[in-house]
CSV table of C-alpha atoms in Angstrom, one decimal:
chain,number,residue,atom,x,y,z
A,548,UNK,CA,-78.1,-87.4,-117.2
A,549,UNK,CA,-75.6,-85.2,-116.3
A,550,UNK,CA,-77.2,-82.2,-117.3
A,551,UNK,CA,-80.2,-83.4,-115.3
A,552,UNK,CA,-78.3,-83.2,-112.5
A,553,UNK,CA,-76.4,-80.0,-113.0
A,554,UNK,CA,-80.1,-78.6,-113.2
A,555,UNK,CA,-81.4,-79.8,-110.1
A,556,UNK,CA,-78.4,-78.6,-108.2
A,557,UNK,CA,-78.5,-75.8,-109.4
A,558,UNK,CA,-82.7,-75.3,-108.7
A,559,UNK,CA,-82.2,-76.1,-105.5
A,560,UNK,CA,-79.0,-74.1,-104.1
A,561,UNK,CA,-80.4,-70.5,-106.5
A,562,UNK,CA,-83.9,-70.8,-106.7
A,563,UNK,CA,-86.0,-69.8,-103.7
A,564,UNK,CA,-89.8,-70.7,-102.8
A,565,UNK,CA,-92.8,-68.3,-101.5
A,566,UNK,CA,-95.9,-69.6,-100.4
A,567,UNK,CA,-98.5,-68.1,-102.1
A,568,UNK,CA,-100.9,-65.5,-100.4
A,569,UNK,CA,-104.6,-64.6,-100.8
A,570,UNK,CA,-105.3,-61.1,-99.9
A,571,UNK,CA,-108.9,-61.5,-98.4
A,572,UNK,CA,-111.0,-58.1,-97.7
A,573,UNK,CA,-113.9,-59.3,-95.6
A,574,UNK,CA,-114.3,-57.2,-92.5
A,575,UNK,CA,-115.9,-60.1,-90.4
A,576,UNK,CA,-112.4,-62.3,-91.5
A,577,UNK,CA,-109.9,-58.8,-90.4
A,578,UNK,CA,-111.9,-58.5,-87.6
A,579,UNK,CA,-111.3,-62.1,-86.2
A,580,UNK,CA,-107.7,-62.0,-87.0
A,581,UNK,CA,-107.2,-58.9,-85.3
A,582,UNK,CA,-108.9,-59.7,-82.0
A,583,UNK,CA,-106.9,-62.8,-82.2
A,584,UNK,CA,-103.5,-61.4,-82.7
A,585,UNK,CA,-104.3,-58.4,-79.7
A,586,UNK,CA,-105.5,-61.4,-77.6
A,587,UNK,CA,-101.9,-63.3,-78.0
A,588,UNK,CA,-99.8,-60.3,-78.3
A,589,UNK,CA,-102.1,-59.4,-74.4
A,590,UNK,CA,-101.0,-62.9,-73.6
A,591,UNK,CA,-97.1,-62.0,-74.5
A,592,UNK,CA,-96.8,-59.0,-72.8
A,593,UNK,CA,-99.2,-59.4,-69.4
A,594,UNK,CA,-98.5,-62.7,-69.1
A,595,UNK,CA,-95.1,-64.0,-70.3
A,596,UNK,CA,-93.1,-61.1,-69.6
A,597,UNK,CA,-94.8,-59.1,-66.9
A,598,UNK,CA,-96.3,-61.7,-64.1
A,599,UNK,CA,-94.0,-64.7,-65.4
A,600,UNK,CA,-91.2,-62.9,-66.3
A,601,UNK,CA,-90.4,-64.8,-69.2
A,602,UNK,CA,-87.0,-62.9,-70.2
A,603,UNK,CA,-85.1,-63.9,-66.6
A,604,UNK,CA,-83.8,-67.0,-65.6
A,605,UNK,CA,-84.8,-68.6,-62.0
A,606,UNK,CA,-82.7,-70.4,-58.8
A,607,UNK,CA,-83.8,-71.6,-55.4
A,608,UNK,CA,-81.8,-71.2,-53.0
A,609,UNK,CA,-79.6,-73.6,-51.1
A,610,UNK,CA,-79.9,-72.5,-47.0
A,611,UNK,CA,-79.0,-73.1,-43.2
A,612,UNK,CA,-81.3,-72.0,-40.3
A,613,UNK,CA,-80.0,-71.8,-36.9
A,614,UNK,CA,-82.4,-71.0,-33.9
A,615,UNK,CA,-81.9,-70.1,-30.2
A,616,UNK,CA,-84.6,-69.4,-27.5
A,617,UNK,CA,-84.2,-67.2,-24.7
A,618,UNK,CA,-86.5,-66.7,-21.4
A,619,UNK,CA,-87.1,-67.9,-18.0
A,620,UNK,CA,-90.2,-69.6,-17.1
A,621,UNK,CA,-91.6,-70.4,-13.1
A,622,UNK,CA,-94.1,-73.1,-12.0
A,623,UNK,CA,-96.1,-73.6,-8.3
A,624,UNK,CA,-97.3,-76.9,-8.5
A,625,UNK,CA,-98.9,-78.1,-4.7
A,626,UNK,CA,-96.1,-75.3,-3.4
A,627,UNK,CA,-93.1,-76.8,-5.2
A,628,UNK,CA,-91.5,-73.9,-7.1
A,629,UNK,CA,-89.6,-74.3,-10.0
A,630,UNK,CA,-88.0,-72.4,-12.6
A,631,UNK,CA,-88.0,-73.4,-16.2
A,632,UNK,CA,-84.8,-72.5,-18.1
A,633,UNK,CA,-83.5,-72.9,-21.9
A,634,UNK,CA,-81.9,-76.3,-21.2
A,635,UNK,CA,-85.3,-77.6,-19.9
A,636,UNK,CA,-87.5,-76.3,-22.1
A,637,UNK,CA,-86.8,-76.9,-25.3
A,638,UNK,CA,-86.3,-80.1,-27.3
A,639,UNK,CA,-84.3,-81.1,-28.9
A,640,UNK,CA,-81.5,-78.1,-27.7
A,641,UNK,CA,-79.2,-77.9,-31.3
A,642,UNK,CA,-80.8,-74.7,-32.4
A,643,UNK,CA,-82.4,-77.1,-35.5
A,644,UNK,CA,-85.1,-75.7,-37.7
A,645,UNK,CA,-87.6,-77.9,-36.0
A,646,UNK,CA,-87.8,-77.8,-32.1
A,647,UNK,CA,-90.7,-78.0,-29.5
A,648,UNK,CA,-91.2,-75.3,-26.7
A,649,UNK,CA,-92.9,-76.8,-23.6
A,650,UNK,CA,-95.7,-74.8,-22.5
A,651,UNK,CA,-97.5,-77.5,-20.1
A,652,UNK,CA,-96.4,-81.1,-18.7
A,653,UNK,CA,-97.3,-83.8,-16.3
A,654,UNK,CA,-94.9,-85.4,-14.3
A,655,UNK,CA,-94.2,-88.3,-12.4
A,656,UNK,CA,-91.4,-88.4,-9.8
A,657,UNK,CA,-89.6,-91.3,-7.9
A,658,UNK,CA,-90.6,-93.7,-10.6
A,659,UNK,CA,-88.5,-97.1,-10.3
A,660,UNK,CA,-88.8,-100.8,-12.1
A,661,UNK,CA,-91.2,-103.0,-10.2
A,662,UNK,CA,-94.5,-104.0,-9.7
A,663,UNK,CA,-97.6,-101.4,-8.7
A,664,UNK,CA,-101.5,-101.9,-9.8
A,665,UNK,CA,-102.7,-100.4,-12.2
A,666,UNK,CA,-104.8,-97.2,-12.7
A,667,UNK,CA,-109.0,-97.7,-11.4
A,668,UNK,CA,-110.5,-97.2,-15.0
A,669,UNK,CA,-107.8,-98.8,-16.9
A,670,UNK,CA,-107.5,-103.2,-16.5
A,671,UNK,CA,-110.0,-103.4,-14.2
A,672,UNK,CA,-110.3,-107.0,-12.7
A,673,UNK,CA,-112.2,-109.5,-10.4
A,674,UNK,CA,-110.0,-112.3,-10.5
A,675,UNK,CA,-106.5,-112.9,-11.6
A,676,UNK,CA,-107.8,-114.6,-14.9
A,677,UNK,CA,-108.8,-111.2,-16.0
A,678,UNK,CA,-105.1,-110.2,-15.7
A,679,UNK,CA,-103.9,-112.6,-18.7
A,680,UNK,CA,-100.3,-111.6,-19.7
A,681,UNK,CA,-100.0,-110.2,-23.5
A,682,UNK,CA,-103.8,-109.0,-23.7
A,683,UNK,CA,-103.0,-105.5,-23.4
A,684,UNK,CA,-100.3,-103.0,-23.7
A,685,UNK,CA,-98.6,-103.1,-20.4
A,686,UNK,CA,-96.5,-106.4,-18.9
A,687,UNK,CA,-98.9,-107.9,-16.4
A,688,UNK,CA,-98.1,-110.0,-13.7
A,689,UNK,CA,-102.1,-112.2,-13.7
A,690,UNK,CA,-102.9,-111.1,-10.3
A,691,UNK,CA,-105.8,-108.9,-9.9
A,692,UNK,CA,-105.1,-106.3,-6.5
A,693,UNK,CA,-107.9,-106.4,-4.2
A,694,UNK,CA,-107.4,-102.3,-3.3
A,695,UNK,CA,-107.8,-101.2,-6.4
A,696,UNK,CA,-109.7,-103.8,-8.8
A,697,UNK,CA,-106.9,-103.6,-11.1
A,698,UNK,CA,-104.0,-105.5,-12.4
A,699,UNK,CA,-101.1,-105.9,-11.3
A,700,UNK,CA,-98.1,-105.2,-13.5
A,701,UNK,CA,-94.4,-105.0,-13.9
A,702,UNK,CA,-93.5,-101.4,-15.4
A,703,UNK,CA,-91.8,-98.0,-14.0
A,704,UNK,CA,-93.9,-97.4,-10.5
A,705,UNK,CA,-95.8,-95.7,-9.8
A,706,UNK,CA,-97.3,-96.1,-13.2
A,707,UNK,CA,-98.0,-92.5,-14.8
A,708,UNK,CA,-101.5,-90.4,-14.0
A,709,UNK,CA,-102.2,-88.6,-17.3
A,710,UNK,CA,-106.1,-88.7,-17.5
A,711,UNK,CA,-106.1,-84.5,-15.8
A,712,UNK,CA,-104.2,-82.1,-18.5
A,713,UNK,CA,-103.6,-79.1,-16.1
A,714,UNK,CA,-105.4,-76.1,-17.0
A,715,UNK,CA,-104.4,-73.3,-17.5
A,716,UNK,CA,-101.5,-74.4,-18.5
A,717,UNK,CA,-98.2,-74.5,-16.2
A,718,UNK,CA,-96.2,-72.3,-18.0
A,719,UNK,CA,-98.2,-69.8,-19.4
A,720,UNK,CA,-94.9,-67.3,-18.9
A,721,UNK,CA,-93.5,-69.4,-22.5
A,722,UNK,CA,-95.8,-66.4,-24.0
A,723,UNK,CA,-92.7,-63.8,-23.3
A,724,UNK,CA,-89.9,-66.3,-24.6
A,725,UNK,CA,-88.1,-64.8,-27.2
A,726,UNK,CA,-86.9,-66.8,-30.6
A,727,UNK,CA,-84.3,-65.8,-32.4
A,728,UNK,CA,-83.9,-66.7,-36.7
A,729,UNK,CA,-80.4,-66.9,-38.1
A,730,UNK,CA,-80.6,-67.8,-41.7
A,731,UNK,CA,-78.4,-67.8,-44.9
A,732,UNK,CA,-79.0,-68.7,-48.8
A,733,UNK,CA,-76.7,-69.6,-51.3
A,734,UNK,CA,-78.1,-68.9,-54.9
A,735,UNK,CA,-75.6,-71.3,-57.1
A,736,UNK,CA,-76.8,-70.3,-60.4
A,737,UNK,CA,-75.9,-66.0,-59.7
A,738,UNK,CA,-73.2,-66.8,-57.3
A,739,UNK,CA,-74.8,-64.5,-54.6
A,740,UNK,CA,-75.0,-65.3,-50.9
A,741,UNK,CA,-77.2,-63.3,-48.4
A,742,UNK,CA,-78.4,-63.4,-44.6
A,743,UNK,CA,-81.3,-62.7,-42.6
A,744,UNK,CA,-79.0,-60.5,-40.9
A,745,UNK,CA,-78.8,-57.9,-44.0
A,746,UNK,CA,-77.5,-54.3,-44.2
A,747,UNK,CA,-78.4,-52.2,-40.9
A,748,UNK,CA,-79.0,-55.3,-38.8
A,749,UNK,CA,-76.2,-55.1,-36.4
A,750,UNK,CA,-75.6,-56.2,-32.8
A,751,UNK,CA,-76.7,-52.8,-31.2
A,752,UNK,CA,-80.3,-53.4,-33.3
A,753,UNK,CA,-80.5,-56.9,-32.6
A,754,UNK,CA,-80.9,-56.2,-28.7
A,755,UNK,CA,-83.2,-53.8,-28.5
A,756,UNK,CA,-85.8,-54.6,-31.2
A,757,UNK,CA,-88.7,-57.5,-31.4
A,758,UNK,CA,-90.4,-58.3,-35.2
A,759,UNK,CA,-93.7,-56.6,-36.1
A,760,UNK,CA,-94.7,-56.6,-39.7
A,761,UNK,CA,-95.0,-53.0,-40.3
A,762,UNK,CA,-92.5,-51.3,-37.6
A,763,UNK,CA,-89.9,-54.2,-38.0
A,764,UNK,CA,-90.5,-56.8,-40.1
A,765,UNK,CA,-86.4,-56.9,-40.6
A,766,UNK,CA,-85.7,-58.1,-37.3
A,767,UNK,CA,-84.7,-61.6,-36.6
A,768,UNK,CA,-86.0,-62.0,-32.6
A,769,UNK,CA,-89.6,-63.0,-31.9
A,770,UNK,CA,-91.8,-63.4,-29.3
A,771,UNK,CA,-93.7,-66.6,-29.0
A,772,UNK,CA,-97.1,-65.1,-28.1
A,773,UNK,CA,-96.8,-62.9,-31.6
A,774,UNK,CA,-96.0,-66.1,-33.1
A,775,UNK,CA,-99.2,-67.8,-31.9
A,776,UNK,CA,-101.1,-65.1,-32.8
A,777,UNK,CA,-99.9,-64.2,-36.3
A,778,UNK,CA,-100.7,-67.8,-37.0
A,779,UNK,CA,-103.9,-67.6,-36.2
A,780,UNK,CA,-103.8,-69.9,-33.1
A,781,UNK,CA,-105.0,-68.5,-28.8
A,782,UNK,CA,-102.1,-69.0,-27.1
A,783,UNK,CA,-103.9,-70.6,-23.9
A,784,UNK,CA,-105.7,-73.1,-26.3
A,785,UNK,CA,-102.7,-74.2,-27.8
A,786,UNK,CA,-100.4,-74.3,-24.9
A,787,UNK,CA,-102.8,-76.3,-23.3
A,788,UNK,CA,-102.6,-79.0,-25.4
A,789,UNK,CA,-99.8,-78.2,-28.1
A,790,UNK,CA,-99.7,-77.9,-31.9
A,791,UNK,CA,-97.7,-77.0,-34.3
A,792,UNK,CA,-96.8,-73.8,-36.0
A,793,UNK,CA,-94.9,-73.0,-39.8
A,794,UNK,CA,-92.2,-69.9,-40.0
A,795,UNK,CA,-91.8,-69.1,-43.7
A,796,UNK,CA,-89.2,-67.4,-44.2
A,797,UNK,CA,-89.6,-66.0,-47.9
A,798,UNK,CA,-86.7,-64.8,-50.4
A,799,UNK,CA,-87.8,-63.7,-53.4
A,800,UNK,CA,-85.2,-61.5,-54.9
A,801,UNK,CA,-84.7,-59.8,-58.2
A,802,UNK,CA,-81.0,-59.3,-59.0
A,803,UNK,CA,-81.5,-57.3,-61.8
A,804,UNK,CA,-81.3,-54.3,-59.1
A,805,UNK,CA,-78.6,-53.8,-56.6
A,806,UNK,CA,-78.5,-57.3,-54.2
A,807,UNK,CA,-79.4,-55.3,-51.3
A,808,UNK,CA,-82.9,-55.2,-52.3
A,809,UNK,CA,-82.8,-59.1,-51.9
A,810,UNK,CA,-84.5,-59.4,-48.3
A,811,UNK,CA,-86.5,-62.1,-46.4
A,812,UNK,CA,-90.3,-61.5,-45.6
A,813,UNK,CA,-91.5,-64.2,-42.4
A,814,UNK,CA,-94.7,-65.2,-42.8
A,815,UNK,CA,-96.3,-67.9,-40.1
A,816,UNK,CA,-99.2,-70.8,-40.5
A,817,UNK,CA,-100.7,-72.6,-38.0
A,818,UNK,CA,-100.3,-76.1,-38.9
A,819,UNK,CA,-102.0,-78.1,-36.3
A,820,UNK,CA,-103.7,-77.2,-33.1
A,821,UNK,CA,-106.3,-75.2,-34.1
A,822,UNK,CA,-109.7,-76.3,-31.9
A,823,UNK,CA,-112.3,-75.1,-35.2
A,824,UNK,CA,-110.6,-78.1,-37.1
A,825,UNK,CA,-113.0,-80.7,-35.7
A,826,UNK,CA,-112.8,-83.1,-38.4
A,827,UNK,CA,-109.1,-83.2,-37.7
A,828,UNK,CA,-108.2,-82.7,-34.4
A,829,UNK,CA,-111.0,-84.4,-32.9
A,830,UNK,CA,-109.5,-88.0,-32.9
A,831,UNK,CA,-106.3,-86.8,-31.3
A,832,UNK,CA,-106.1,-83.8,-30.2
A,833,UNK,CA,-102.9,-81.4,-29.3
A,834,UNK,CA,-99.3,-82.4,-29.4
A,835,UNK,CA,-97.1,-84.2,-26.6
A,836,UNK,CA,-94.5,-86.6,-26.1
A,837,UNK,CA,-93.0,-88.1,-23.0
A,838,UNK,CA,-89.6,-87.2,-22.2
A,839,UNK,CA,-87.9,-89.2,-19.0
A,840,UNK,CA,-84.9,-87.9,-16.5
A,841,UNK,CA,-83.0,-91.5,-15.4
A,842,UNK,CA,-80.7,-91.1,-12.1
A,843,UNK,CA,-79.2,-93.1,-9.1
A,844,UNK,CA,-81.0,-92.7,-5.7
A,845,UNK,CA,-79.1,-95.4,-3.0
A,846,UNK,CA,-78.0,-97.4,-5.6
A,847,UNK,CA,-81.3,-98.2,-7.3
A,848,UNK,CA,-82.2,-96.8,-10.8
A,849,UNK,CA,-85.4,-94.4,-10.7
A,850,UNK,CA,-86.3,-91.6,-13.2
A,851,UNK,CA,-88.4,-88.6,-13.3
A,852,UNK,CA,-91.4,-89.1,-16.3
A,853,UNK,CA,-92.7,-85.9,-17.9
A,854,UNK,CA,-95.3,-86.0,-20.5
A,855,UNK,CA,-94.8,-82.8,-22.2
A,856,UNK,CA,-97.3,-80.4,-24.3
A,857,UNK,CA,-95.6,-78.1,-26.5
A,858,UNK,CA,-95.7,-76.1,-29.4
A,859,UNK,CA,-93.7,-77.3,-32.4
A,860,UNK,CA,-92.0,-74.7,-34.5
A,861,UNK,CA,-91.3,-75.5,-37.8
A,862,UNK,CA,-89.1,-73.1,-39.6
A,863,UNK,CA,-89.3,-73.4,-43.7
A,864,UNK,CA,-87.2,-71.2,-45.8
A,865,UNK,CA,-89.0,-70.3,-49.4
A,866,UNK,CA,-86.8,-68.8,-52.3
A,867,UNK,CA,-86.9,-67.7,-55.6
A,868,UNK,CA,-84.3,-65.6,-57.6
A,869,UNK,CA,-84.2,-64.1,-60.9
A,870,UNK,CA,-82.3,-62.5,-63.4
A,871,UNK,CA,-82.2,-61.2,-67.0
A,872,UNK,CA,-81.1,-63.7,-69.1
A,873,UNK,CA,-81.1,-63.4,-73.3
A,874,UNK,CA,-82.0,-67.5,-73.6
A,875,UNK,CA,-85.2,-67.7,-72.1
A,876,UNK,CA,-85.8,-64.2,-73.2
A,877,UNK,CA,-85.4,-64.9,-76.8
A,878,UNK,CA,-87.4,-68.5,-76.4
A,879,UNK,CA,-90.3,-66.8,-74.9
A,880,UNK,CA,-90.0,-63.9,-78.3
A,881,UNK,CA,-90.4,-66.9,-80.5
A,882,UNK,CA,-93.2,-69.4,-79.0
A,883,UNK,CA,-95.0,-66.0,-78.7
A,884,UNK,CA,-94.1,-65.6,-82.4
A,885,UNK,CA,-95.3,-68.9,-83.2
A,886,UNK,CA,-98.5,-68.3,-81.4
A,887,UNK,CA,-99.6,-65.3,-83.6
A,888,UNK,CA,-100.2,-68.7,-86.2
A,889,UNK,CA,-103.7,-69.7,-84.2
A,890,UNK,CA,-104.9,-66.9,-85.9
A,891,UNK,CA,-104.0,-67.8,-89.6
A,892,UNK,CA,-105.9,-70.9,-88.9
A,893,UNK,CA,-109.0,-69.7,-87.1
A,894,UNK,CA,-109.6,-67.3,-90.6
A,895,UNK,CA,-108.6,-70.3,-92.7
A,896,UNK,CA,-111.4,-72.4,-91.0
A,897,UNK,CA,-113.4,-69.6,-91.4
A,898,UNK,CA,-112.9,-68.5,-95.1
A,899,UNK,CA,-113.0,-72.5,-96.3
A,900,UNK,CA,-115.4,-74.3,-94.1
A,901,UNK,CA,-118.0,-71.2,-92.7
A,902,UNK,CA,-118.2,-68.6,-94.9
A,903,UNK,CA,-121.1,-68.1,-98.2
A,904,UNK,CA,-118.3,-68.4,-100.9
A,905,UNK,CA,-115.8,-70.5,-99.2
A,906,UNK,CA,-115.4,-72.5,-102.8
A,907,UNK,CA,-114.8,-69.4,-104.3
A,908,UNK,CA,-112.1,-69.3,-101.6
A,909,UNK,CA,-111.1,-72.7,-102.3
A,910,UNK,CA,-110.3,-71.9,-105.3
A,911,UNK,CA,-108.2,-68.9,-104.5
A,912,UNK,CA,-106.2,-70.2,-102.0
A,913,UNK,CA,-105.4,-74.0,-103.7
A,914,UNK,CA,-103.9,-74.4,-106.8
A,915,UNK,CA,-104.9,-78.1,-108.2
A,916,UNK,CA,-103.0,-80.2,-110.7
A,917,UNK,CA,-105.4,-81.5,-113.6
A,918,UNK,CA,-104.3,-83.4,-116.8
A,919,UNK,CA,-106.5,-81.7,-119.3
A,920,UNK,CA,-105.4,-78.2,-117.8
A,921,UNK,CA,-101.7,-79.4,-118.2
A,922,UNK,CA,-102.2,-80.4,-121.9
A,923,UNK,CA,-104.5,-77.2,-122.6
A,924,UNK,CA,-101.8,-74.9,-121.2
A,925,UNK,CA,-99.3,-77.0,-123.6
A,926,UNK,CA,-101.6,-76.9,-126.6
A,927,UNK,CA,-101.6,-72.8,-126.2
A,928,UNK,CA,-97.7,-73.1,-125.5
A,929,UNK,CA,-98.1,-71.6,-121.7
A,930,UNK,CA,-96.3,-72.7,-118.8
A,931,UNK,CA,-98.8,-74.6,-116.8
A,932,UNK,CA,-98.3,-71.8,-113.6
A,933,UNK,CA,-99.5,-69.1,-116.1
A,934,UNK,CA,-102.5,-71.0,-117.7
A,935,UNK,CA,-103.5,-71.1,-113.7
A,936,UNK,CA,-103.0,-67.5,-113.5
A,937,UNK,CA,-105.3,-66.5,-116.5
A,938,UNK,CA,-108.0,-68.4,-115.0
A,939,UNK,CA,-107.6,-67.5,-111.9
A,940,UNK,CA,-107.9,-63.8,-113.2
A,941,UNK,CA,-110.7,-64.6,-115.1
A,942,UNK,CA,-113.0,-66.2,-112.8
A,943,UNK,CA,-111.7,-63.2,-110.3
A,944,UNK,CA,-113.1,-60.3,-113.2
A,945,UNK,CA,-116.0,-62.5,-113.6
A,946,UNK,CA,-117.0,-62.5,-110.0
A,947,UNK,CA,-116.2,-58.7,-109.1
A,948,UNK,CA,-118.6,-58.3,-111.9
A,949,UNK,CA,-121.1,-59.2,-110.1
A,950,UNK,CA,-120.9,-57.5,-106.4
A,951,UNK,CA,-119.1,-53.7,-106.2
A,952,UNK,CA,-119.7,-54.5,-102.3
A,953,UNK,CA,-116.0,-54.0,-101.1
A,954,UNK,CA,-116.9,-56.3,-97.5
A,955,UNK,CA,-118.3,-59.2,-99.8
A,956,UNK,CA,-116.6,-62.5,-100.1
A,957,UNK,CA,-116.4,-61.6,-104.0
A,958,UNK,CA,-114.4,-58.5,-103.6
A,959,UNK,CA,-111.6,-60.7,-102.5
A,960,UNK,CA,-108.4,-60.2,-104.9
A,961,UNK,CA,-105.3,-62.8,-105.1
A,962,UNK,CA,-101.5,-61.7,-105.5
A,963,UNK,CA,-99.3,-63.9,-107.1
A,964,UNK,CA,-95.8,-64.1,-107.1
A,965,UNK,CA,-95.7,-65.6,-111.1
A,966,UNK,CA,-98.0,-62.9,-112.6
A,967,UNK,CA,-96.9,-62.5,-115.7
């Protein structure tokens, strides 16, 4: 028993095992394999490590975005000049990565809490019966006004007049207003921090240039007319009505050369507003939102109501970093590696399921246990691995015998590790 033992031990920790091989020369078979193993090792180099860059590892970035608009708009409405500044033009005024420029409004001045009729067109009436209370959106008061054929109700009077969107738009001048883009990313992973405001971008620049994609696509100020139309959008179309309009600001950056090739690209989308998106914009159309101005006048409460049309900016900060790193380099090597395998078992499929002679490859490539074999080989005083071997070799000789074609299935030789 303990000899047993000893033996096994000893087998196992100095005694190593080879599969065996089958050296097939069939071109069709070499062909297959070949084309196979070019097709992954294509896949490998193209794919893994050129386009997807298999041997770096990746981080998005972690960023800030600060905004501020500059420009001065003017307005004649019925002889009432106005000018527009920052303060009352933009919404909400933080500088955030989402704001809303006005470019058109209606407004309604003097409005105080009471009673008023309603608008003709909207609640129209005969009788106070058809001025129920809690039938419709506004609070009504169930008498029906005579003058006007409409209800009477308790709101802000007088009540709002929105059915006429002026057109052209009021402030057409919001084409000239200027945006500026401060932004900054923090890759954790590499430790690196960058801004918008990268190398030559310095306060002397930043006041005389404007952003155009080929003469300066560095600079961080831009015009909201070349906003509109890099998106896609008209400005008059949109500033009728309003929409809404993506700034991506892109940073992909390689750090395996120097970090001051890591610079942003601004790309912009038009995101809603567009007038050839029927199916979308034709249930509601535009962007607004009312806005209202409350102050005391003799002691009573009133407020001036604007409903405002504006373009909403949206500013969206896109990042990708890389850099060479041996871990997924060496894990991309060996699922490559372990790829090259699909082409062992194509030509095994082929050789033992498609081929003329796949028994004769069978045969070849299997070794199979049989009793008679075993006590045959015993009888003769051979180990059982070398009585394989001789017949293996014999039914080899017999079946070259019978083809000298080198590309037949019967030229096929085996190698064996136990040859004796």
């Amino acid at each position: 028993m303990k000899s047993q033992i000893t033996n096994a031990l000893s087998d196992f920790f100095f005694e190593y095992e080879t599969p065996r091989q089958v050296l097939v020369r069939n071109r069709r078979v070499g062909v297959v394999c070949r084309l196979i193993q070019l097709g992954v090792l294509a896949y490998i180099i193209v794919w893994v490590f050129i386009y997807e860059k298999g041997y770096q590892s990746t981080d998005t970035a972690v960023s800030s975005v600060f905004t501020k608009m500059k420009g001065v708009g003017y307005t004649n409405v019925n002889g009432a000049e106005r000018v527009w500044d920052v303060a009352d033009y933009v919404f909400p005024p933080q500088g955030d990565s989402s704001f809303v420029v006005m470019t058109n409004y209606i407004i309604t001045e003097g409005q105080k809490m009471g009673k008023c009729p309603e608008l003709p067109g909207k609640h129209n009436c005969s009788s106070g019966a058809d001025c129920e209370g809690g039938s419709f959106k506004r609070q009504m008061t169930g008498v029906c006004v005579n003058t006007t054929k409409t209800c009477e109700v308790l709101a802000w009077c007088p009540v709002e007049n929105d059915h006429d969107i002026p057109d052209p738009p009021l402030l057409m001048s919001a084409e000239n207003y200027t945006l500026f883009i401060k932004n900054s990313v923090t890759f954790p992973l590499f430790g690196v921090t960058r801004s918008n405001l990268v190398e030559g971008i310095n306060t002397t620049y930043i006041r005389q240039c404007l952003h155009h994609p080929k003469t300066a696509p560095l600079c961080p100020i831009f015009k909201l007319g070349d906003i509109v139309k890099e998106s896609g959008f008209n400005f008059t179309t949109i500033a009728r009505e309003g929409g809404a309009i993506g700034i991506v600001v892109d940073w992909t950056c390689n750090f395996d050369v120097d970090i001051k090739h890591c610079k942003p690209t601004y790309k912009f989308h038009g995101l809603y507003g567009n007038p050839d998106e029927k199916d979308k914009a034709k249930a509601s159309v535009g962007y607004n939102f009312r806005y209202a101005k409350h102050y005391l006048e003799d002691k009573v409460q009133k407020r001036t109501l604007l409903k405002v049309f504006g373009i909403r900016v949206d500013i969206i900060v896109q990042s990708l970093a890389r850099k060479f790193d041996i871990i997924p380099t060496l894990t991309a090597i060996g699922s490559g590696v372990g790829i090259f395998g699909v082409a062992t078992v194509v030509c095994d499929l082929m050789m033992l399921y498609i081929l003329p002679k796949r028994e004769f490859y069978k045969n070849m490539k299997f070794k199979y246990t049989d009793t008679q074999i075993q006590h045959d080989s015993e009888s003769l005083g051979l180990d059982t691995s070398v009585y394989y071997t001789l017949e293996a070799n014999a039914r080899q000789v017999q079946d070259t015998g019978q083809s000298n074609d080198p590309d037949s299935e019967e030229a096929s030789t085996v190698t064996d590790a136990s040859n004796k």
